[in-house]
Amino acid sequence: MNFHIFQPEDALRPYVKQYYYWEDNTRGIIQLPQSLFALGDQYMAFIQQGEATVKPTNHPAYILPANSVIGHFTCACQLQVKGPVKIVIVQLNAYGCYKLLGIDMPSFTNYFRNLDISAGSLWQEVSAKLATVRQPDSIIPVLNSAYRSCLDAGSRSLRQVDEMVDYLIARKGNVGLEELAHIFHLSRPTMERVFTTVTGLPPQLFSRMVRFKTALKSLQQMNFPQWQVNMSKNNYYNQAMFVKDYLLFNGDLPDYFEPVATTIAHMHTGNRLQVAVAS
């Protein structure tokens, strides 16, 4: 498997977070690289070869078109990929898609939009250029140029939502909605409406995602069986709340720490889309 991670140019941050290049000559079902998709971020996929099928919990499965933008996943999800595969994936932050593409965000949560249909010819041209690259790092100038063009063309105002997202992340999701509305001088209904329009997620759900990712990252770094004791430090009142979120976002119950000091928590492998804990 040939898997690379590249950084976009500084001018594109924070909207564009990372570029992924994934190539594998294996035929048949291929295991998804672990932690490829992060909870709370959005992704654009340019599939040069292979087929990717997405199955969110309680939603019909769908096959991604060659060039697509994938909405937020708000529940556990499985991604099945048939190889040989060659895919370029772009990680955007929570409001990057709205800023760069101006797409109606809530309309494709747990779903996708075909870029060839909804975003004009730009992404068809980008896909054609990506198809000609011979070295993985050659995708960097192609993607940098495309996203720079999106910024230069002008796009929708974020209406303070970028500041709200940054504040929620800084507070690790431990913010009440009334507090958030007060800080940004908005009524609660207006704040919720604006936040959902720009990110595609209600602020309460986004806060829950941030809290869960923070807790999971902290617990996975532990090497002693005391994760229950640390629930309150991660803004969870009790173990049951954490298990409820784990079940929602991962689709199964957590594998608990073994009662020995040398074991850490782990996540299922296979073709399940994993929750990445890195930013």
PDB file of C-alpha atoms in Angstrom, residues 20-24 30 32 36-37 43-54 62-70 79-90 112-116 123-124 126-133 139 143 147:
ATOM      1  CA  TYR A  20      -4.033  12.187   1.433  1.00  0.00           C
ATOM      2  CA  TYR A  21      -2.713  10.070  -1.430  1.00  0.00           C
ATOM      3  CA  TRP A  22      -3.746   6.408  -1.290  1.00  0.00           C
ATOM      4  CA  GLU A  23      -2.740   3.815  -3.869  1.00  0.00           C
ATOM      5  CA  ASP A  24      -3.014   0.026  -3.556  1.00  0.00           C
ATOM      6  CA  ILE A  30      -9.074  -3.389   0.839  1.00  0.00           C
ATOM      7  CA  LEU A  32      -9.337   1.377   5.028  1.00  0.00           C
ATOM      8  CA  LEU A  36      -8.324   8.237   7.715  1.00  0.00           C
ATOM      9  CA  PHE A  37     -11.547  10.086   8.568  1.00  0.00           C
ATOM     10  CA  TYR A  43     -13.684  15.429   3.022  1.00  0.00           C
ATOM     11  CA  MET A  44     -13.391  15.698  -0.724  1.00  0.00           C
ATOM     12  CA  ALA A  45     -12.550  12.490  -2.597  1.00  0.00           C
ATOM     13  CA  PHE A  46     -11.119  12.142  -6.094  1.00  0.00           C
ATOM     14  CA  ILE A  47     -11.317   8.459  -7.017  1.00  0.00           C
ATOM     15  CA  GLN A  48      -9.015   7.703  -9.929  1.00  0.00           C
ATOM     16  CA  GLN A  49      -9.334   3.934  -9.636  1.00  0.00           C
ATOM     17  CA  GLY A  50     -11.430   1.574  -7.546  1.00  0.00           C
ATOM     18  CA  GLU A  51     -14.841   1.843  -5.908  1.00  0.00           C
ATOM     19  CA  ALA A  52     -15.855   3.125  -2.473  1.00  0.00           C
ATOM     20  CA  THR A  53     -19.164   2.228  -0.810  1.00  0.00           C
ATOM     21  CA  VAL A  54     -20.306   4.082   2.303  1.00  0.00           C
ATOM     22  CA  TYR A  62     -24.224   4.484  -1.396  1.00  0.00           C
ATOM     23  CA  ILE A  63     -21.331   4.359  -3.856  1.00  0.00           C
ATOM     24  CA  LEU A  64     -19.253   7.517  -4.050  1.00  0.00           C
ATOM     25  CA  PRO A  65     -18.968   9.112  -7.503  1.00  0.00           C
ATOM     26  CA  ALA A  66     -15.511   9.744  -8.932  1.00  0.00           C
ATOM     27  CA  ASN A  67     -15.377  13.298  -7.550  1.00  0.00           C
ATOM     28  CA  SER A  68     -17.350  14.012  -4.405  1.00  0.00           C
ATOM     29  CA  VAL A  69     -17.556  15.938  -1.174  1.00  0.00           C
ATOM     30  CA  ILE A  70     -18.645  13.890   1.826  1.00  0.00           C
ATOM     31  CA  LEU A  79     -16.497   2.316   4.217  1.00  0.00           C
ATOM     32  CA  GLN A  80     -15.844  -0.611   1.885  1.00  0.00           C
ATOM     33  CA  VAL A  81     -13.263  -0.126  -0.851  1.00  0.00           C
ATOM     34  CA  LYS A  82     -12.690  -2.400  -3.850  1.00  0.00           C
ATOM     35  CA  GLY A  83      -9.232  -2.337  -5.375  1.00  0.00           C
ATOM     36  CA  PRO A  84      -7.001  -1.766  -7.143  1.00  0.00           C
ATOM     37  CA  VAL A  85      -7.463   1.734  -5.793  1.00  0.00           C
ATOM     38  CA  LYS A  86      -6.019   5.180  -6.359  1.00  0.00           C
ATOM     39  CA  ILE A  87      -7.703   7.947  -4.395  1.00  0.00           C
ATOM     40  CA  VAL A  88      -6.801  11.510  -3.453  1.00  0.00           C
ATOM     41  CA  ILE A  89      -8.627  12.714  -0.340  1.00  0.00           C
ATOM     42  CA  VAL A  90      -8.688  16.258   1.022  1.00  0.00           C
ATOM     43  CA  PHE A 112     -22.363  13.240  -0.365  1.00  0.00           C
ATOM     44  CA  ARG A 113     -22.546  15.693  -3.234  1.00  0.00           C
ATOM     45  CA  ASN A 114     -21.268  14.901  -6.717  1.00  0.00           C
ATOM     46  CA  LEU A 115     -18.745  17.650  -7.485  1.00  0.00           C
ATOM     47  CA  ASP A 116     -19.138  17.165 -11.237  1.00  0.00           C
ATOM     48  CA  TRP A 123     -13.169  19.864  -9.972  1.00  0.00           C
ATOM     49  CA  GLN A 124     -13.397  17.901 -13.214  1.00  0.00           C
ATOM     50  CA  VAL A 126      -8.605  19.059 -10.969  1.00  0.00           C
ATOM     51  CA  SER A 127      -9.469  15.376 -11.237  1.00  0.00           C
ATOM     52  CA  ALA A 128      -8.027  15.223 -14.750  1.00  0.00           C
ATOM     53  CA  LYS A 129      -4.767  16.778 -13.556  1.00  0.00           C
ATOM     54  CA  LEU A 130      -4.574  14.404 -10.587  1.00  0.00           C
ATOM     55  CA  ALA A 131      -4.944  11.474 -12.979  1.00  0.00           C
ATOM     56  CA  THR A 132      -1.688  12.467 -14.681  1.00  0.00           C
ATOM     57  CA  VAL A 133       0.517  12.667 -11.570  1.00  0.00           C
ATOM     58  CA  ILE A 139      -0.818  16.387  -6.037  1.00  0.00           C
ATOM     59  CA  LEU A 143      -4.727  21.025  -5.040  1.00  0.00           C
ATOM     60  CA  TYR A 147      -8.328  25.809  -3.377  1.00  0.00           C
TER      61      TYR A 147
END
